[in-house]
Coordinates of C-alpha atoms in Angstrom, one line a residue:
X1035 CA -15.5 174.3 -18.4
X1036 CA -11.4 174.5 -18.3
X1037 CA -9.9 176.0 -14.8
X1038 CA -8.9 179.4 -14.9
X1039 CA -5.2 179.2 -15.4
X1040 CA -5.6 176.0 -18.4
X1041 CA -5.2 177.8 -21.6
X1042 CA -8.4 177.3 -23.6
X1043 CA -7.0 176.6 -27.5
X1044 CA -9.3 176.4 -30.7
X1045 CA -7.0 175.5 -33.6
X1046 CA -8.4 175.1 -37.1
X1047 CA -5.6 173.1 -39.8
X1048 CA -6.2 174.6 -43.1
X1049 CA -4.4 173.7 -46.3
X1050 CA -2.1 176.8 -46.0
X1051 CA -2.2 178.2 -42.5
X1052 CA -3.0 176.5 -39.4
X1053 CA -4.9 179.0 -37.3
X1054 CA -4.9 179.3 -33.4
X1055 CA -7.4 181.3 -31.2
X1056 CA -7.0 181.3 -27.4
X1057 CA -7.7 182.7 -24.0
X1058 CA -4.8 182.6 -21.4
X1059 CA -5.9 184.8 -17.9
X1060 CA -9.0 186.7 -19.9
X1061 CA -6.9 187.5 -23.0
X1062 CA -7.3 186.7 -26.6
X1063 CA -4.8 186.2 -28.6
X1064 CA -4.3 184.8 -32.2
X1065 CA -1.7 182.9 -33.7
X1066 CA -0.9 181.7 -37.3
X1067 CA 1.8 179.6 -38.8
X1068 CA 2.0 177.4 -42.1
X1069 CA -0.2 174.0 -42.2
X1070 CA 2.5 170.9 -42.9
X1071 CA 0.5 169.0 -45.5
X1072 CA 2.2 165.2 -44.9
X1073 CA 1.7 165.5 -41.3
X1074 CA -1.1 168.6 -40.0
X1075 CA 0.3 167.7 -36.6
X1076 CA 3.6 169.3 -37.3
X1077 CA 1.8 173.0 -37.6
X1078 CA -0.3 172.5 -34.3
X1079 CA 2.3 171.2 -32.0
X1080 CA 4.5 173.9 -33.8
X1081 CA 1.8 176.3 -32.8
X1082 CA 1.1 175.5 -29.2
X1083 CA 4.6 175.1 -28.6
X1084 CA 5.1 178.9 -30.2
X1085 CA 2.3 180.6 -27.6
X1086 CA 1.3 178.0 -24.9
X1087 CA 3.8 176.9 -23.3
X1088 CA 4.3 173.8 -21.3
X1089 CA 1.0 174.5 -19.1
X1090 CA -2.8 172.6 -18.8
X1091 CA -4.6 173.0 -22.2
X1092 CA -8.1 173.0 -23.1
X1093 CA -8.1 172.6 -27.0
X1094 CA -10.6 172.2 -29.3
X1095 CA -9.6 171.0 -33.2
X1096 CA -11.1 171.6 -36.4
X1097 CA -10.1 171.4 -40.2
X1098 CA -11.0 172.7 -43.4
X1099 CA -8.7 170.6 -45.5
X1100 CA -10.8 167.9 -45.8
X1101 CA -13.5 170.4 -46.4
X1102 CA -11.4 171.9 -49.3
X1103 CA -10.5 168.4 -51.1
X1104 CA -13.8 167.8 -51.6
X1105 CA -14.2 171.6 -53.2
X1106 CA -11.4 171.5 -55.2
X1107 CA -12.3 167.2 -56.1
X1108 CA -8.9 166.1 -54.5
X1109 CA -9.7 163.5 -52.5
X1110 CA -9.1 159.4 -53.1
X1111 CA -11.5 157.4 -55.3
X1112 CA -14.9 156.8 -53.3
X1113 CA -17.7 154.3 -53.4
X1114 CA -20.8 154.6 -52.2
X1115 CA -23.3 152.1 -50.7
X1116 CA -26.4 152.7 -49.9
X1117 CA -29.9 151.1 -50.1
X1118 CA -31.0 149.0 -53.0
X1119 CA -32.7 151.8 -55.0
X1120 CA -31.4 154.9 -53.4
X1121 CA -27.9 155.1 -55.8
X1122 CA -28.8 158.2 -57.3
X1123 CA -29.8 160.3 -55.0
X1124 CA -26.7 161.7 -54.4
X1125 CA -27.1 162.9 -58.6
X1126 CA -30.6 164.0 -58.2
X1127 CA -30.0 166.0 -55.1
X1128 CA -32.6 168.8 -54.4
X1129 CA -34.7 171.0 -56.0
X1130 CA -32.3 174.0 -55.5
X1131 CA -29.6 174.8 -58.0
X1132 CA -27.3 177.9 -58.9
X1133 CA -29.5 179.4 -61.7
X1134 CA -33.0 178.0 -61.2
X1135 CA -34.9 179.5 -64.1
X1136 CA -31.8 179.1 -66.5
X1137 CA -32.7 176.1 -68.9
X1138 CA -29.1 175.3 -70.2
X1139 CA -27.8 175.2 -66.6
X1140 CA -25.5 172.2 -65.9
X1141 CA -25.3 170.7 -62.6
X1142 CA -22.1 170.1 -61.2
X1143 CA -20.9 166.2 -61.6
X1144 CA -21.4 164.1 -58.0
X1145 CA -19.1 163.4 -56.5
X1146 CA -19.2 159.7 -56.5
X1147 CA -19.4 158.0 -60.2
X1148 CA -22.4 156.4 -61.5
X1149 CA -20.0 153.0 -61.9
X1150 CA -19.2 153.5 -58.2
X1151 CA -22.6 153.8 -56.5
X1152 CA -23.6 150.5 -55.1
X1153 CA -27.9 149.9 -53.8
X1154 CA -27.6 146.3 -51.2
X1155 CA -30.7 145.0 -49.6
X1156 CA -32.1 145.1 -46.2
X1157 CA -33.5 148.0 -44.5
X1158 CA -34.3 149.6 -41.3
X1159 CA -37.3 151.7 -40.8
X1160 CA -37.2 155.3 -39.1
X1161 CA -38.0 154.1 -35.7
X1162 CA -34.7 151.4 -36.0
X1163 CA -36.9 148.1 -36.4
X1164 CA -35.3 145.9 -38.7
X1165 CA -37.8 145.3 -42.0
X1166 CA -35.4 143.4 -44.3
X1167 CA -31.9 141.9 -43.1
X1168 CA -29.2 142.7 -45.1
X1169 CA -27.1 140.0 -47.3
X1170 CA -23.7 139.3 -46.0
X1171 CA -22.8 137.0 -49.2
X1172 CA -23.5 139.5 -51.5
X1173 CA -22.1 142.5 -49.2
X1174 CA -18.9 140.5 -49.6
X1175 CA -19.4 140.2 -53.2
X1176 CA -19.9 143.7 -54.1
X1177 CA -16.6 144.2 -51.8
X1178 CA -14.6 142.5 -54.8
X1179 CA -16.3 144.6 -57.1
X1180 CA -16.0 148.2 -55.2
X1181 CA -12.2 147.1 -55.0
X1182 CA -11.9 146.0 -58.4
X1183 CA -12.5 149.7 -59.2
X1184 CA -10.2 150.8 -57.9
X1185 CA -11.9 152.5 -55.1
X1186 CA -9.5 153.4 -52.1
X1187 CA -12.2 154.8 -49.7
X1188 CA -16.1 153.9 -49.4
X1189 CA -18.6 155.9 -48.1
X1190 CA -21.8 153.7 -46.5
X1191 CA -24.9 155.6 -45.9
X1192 CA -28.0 153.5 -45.3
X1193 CA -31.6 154.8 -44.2
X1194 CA -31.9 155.2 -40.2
X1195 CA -28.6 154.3 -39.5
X1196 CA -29.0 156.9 -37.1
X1197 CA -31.8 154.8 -35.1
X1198 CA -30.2 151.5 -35.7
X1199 CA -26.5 151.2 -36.9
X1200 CA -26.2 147.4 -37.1
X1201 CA -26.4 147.3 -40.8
X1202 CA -24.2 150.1 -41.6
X1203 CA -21.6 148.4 -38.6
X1204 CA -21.8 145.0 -40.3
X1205 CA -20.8 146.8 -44.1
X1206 CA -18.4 148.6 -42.1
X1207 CA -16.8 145.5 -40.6
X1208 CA -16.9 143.7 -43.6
X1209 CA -14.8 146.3 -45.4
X1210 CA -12.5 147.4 -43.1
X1211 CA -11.5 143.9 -42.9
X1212 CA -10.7 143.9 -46.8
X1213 CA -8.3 147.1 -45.7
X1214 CA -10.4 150.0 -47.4
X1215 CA -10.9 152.9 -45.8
X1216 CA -14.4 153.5 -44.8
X1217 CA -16.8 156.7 -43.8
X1218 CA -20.0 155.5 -42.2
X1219 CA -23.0 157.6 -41.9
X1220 CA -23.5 156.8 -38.1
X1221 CA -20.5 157.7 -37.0
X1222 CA -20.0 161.3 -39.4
X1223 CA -23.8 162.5 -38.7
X1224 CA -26.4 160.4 -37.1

């Protein structure tokens, strides 16, 4: 826990307002001011310079603008990978919809395209013991393909990763190196 005299700062960076709650001494106090889209920074150093001063802080960061991109579908073109066989589940999703007993209900589209969900082999089992390695060769050949659609980001989410992350690391690796921008399952939510 923060000292006594370090103000304690949560800031959240929306797409319109950067928000600001904090305690200075026992007090709470709000502050608001407009987000800076090309560089979120801007608002929060904007911000702390506004009400904190040049003192110790204690701050604490969160954002909804990512959050919002995906609502609204604004984000970059993505890619999945995931295990051989496991593609779609990110269209077949769960049981629970909007309208369940409506039988012209539409499900929203996914938000990664059929032509840009990729199954590789190898798995890991729950307990993070290796059954099936995975295929560096054709990892790097499905690398040329995710890029030849013109995918700018790739998310990788492959079974367990959370009790073994070597495969998802070595996809990882493997497309950083190619200069994509890449999401890995391990590292968002193990």
């Amino acid at each position: 826990m923060p000292e006594r005299d370090v103000v304690v700062i949560g800031v959240d960076t929306g797409g319109t307002f950067t928000d600001f709650v904090y305690i200075e001494r026992g007090r709470v106090g709000i502050y608001k001011t407009l987000s800076t889209p090309k560089n979120p920074a801007e608002a929060v150093l904007k911000g702390l310079d506004e009400f904190a001063g040049k003192g110790a802080k204690y701050l604490v960061h969160g954002s909804t603008v990512a959050t919002n991109a995906v609502l609204e579908r604004k984000g970059v073109k993505t890619a999945l990978i995931t295990n051989r066989g496991f593609e779609d589940i990110i269209e077949i999703g769960r049981q629970s919809r909007e309208k369940l007993y409506d039988l012209k209900y539409v499900k929203p589209s996914p938000l990664v395209a059929e032509s840009l969900r990729f199954g590789i082999k190898g798995r890991i089992f729950y307990t993070g013991v290796v059954r099936e390695d995975i295929d560096l060769g054709e990892i790097k050949e499905l690398i040329d393909v995710v890029a030849g659609r013109g995918a700018e980001s790739v998310a990788v989410s492959l079974l367990f990763s959370y009790a073994n992350p070597s495969h998802e690391k070595e996809v990882e690796n493997l497309l950083s190196a190619r200069g994509l921008s890449v999401s890995a399952s391990h590292k968002i939510l193990p």
